Coordinates of C-alpha atoms in Angstrom, one line a residue:
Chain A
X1 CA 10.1 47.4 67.1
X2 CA 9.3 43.6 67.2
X3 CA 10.8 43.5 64.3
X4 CA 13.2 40.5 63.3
X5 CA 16.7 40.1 62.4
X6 CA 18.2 37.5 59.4
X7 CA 20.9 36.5 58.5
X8 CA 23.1 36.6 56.1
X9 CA 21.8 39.5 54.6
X10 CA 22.8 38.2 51.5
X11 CA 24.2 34.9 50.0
X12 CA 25.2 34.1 46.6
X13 CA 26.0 30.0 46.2
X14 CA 25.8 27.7 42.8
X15 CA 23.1 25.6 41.5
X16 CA 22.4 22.7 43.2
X17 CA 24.1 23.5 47.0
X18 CA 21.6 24.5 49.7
X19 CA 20.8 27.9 51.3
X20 CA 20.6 27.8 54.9
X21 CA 19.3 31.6 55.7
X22 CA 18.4 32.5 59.7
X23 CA 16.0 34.6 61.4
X24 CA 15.5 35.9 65.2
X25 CA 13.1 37.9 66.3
X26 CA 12.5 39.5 69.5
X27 CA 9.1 38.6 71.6
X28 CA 6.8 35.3 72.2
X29 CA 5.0 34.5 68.6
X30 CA 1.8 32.3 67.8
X31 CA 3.7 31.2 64.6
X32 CA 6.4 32.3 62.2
X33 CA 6.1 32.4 58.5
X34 CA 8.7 32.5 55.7
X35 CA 7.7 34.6 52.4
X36 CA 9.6 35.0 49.0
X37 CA 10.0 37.8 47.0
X38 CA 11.3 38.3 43.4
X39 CA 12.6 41.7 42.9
X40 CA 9.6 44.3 43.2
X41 CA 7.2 41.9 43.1
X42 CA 4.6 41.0 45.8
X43 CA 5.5 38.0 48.3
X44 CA 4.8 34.4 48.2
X45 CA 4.2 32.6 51.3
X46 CA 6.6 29.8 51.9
X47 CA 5.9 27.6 55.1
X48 CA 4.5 28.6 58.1
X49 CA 5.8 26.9 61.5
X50 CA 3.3 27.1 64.5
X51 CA 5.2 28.0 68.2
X52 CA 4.4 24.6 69.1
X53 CA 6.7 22.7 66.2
X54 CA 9.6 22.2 65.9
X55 CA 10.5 21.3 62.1
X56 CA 8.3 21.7 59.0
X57 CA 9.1 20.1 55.4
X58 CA 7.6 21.4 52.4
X59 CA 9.2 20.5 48.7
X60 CA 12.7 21.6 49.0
X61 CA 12.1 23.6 52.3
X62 CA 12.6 22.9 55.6
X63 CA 12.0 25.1 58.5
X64 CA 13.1 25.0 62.1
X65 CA 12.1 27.3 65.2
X66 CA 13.6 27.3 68.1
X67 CA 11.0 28.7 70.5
X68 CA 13.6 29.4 73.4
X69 CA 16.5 31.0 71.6
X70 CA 13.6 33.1 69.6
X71 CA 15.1 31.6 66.0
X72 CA 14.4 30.0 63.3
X73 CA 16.0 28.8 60.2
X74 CA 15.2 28.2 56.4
X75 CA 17.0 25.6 54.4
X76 CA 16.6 25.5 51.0
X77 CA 17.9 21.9 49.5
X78 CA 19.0 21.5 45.6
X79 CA 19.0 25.1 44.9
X80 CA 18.1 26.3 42.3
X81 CA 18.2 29.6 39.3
X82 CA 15.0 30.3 39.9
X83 CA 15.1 30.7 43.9
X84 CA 16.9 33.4 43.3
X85 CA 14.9 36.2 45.3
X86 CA 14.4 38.1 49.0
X87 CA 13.2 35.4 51.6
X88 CA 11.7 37.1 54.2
X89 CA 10.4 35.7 57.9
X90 CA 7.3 37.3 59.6
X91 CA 5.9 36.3 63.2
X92 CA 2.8 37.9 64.8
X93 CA 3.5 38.8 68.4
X94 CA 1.3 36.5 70.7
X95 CA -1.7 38.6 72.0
X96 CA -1.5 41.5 69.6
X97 CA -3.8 39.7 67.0
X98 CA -3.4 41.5 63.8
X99 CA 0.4 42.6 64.1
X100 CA 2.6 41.2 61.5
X101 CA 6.4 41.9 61.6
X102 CA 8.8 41.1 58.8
X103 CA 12.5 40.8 59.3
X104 CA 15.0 42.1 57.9
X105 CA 15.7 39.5 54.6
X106 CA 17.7 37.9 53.0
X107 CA 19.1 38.5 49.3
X108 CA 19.4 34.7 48.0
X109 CA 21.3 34.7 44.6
X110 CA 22.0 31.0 43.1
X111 CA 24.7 30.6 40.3
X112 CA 23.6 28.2 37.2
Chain B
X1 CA -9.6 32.4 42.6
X2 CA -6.3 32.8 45.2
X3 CA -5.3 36.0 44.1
X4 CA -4.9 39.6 45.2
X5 CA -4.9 42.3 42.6
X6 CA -3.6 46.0 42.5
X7 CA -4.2 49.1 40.6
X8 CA -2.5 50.3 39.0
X9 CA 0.7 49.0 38.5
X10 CA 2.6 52.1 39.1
X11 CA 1.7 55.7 39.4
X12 CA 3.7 59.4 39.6
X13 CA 2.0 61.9 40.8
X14 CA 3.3 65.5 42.6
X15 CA 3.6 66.3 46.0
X16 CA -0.5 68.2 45.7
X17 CA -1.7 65.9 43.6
X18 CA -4.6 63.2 44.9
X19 CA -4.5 59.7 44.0
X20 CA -6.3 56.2 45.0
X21 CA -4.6 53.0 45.1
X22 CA -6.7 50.4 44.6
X23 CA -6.5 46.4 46.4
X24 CA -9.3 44.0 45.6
X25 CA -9.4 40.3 46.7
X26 CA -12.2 37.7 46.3
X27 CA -11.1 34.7 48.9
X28 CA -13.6 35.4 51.0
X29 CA -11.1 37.1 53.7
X30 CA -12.0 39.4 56.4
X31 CA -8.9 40.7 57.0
X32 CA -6.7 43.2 54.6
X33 CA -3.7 44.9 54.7
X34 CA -1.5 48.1 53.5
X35 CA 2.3 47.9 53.9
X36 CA 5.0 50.1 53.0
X37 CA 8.6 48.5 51.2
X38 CA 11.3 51.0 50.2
X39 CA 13.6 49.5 48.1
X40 CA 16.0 46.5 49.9
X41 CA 14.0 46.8 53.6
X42 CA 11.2 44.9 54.4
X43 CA 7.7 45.3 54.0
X44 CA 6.4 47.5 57.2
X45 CA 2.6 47.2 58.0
X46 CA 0.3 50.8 57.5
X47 CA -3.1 49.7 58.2
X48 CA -5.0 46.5 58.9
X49 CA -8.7 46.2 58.4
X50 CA -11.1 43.3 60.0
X51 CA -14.3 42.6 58.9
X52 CA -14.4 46.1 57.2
X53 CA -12.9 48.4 60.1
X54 CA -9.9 49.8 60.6
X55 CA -8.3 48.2 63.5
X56 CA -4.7 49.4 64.0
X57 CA -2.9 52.8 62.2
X58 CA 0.8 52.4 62.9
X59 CA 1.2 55.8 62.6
X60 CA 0.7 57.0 59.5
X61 CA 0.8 60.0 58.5
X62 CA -2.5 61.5 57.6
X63 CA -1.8 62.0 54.4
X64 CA -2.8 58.6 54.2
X65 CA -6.2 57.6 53.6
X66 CA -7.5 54.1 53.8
X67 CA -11.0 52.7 53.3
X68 CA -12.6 49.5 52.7
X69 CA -15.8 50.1 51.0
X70 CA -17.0 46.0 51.1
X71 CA -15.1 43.0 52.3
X72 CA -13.8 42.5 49.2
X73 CA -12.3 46.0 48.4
X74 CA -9.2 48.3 49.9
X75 CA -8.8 51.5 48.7
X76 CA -5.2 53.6 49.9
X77 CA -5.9 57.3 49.3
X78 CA -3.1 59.5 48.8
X79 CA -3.0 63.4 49.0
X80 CA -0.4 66.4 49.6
X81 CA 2.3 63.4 49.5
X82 CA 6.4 63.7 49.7
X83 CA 9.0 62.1 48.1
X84 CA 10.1 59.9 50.7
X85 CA 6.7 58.5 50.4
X86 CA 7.9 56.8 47.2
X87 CA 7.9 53.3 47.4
X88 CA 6.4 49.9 46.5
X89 CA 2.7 49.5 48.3
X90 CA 1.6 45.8 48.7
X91 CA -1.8 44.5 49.8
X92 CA -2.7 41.8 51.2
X93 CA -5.2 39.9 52.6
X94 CA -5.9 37.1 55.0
X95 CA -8.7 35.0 56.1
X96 CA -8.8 36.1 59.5
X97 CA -6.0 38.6 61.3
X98 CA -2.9 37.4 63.1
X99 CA -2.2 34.0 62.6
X100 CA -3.5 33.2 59.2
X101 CA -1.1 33.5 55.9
X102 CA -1.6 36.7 54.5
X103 CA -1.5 36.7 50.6
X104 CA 0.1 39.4 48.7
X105 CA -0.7 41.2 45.7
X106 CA 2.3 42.7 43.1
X107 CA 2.3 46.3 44.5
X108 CA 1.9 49.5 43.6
X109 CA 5.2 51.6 42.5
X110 CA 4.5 54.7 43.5
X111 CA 6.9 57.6 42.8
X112 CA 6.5 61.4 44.2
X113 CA 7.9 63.7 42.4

């Protein structure tokens, strides 16, 4: 399975600190995305960070990837009640085309 | 219009029943998608259409159906289904496959009884 792996699995933290949540994943990628999902709903797509960045801003979000240690991180900034949901990354594996893997999530719960 | 819709919301049916589920996007994509999410696991990819053919199966079970009657359109039949085959069915679509952002629609609770 290409499949990747986050971390924490869940984290529970108060209004207004930030939510660092991490992903790795297991083969090259073209790019990794990061998607959102309130409880049995669809998901949202977040960011997407391209293989050949390094950082990405959006809002409150910032994304890293870290192409040699096959990671990547999602900081959320000035949390807030209504991130509370599943974040979820997803990478296509580089030369399979159509191929979309999620990991495993996170379960992000913020405290008012 | 961004958006993917889903019918119906949710469905029960028994284990001979037959049922469609039904995806429709109008973004102009030539790419959709079925996944599979049991409750707390991620979403797991069934089928992915482009330009109107199926282009991978990741081994579904045949009891599973899919068809794309246009480019706008995904149908999900279901026949002769289990119980472990209850779960939340998302759609989604993308312009093109692979490295585009795929949008999602709500789902489809589905629950075998």
């Amino acid at each position: 399975s290409q499949q990747g792996e986050e971390d924490p699995q869940a984290l529970s933290i108060q209004e207004g600190e930030n939510a660092t949540m991490n992903c790795s994943y297991k083969t090259s990628i073209n790019n990794l995305q990061w998607y959102r999902q309130n409880s049995g709903r669809g998901l949202v797509h977040l960011i997407l960070i391209r293989s050949n960045e390094r950082e990405k801003h959006s809002g409150r979000l910032r994304v890293t990837l870290d192409t040699s240690k096959k990671s990547s991180s999602l900081l959320i900034t000035a949390s807030r009640a209504a991130d509370t949901a599943s974040y979820f990354c997803a990478t296509d594996a580089s030369g399979t085309g159509n191929q979309f893997y999620f990991g495993t999530g996170t379960s992000l719960t913020v405290i008012p | 219009d961004t958006e993917v819709t889903q019918t119906p919301k949710h469905l029960v049916m028994g284990m001979t029943n037959k049922k469609s589920l039904k995806c429709e996007q109008h973004m102009g994509h030539r790419a959709m998608y079925w996944y599979k999410q049991k409750a707390k696991k991620p979403p797991e990819l069934m089928f992915v259409y482009s330009y109107e053919k199926l282009s991978i199966n990741e081994s579904v079970p045949s009891r599973f159906s899919p068809e794309c009657p246009n480019s706008s359109l995904l149908n999900l039949h279901l026949h002769a289904l289990q119980p472990e085959d209850s779960a939340l069915y998302l759609c989604a679509s993308s312009y093109l496959t692979g490295e585009d952002t795929q949008y999602f629609g709500p789902g489809t609770r589905l629950t075998v009884l």
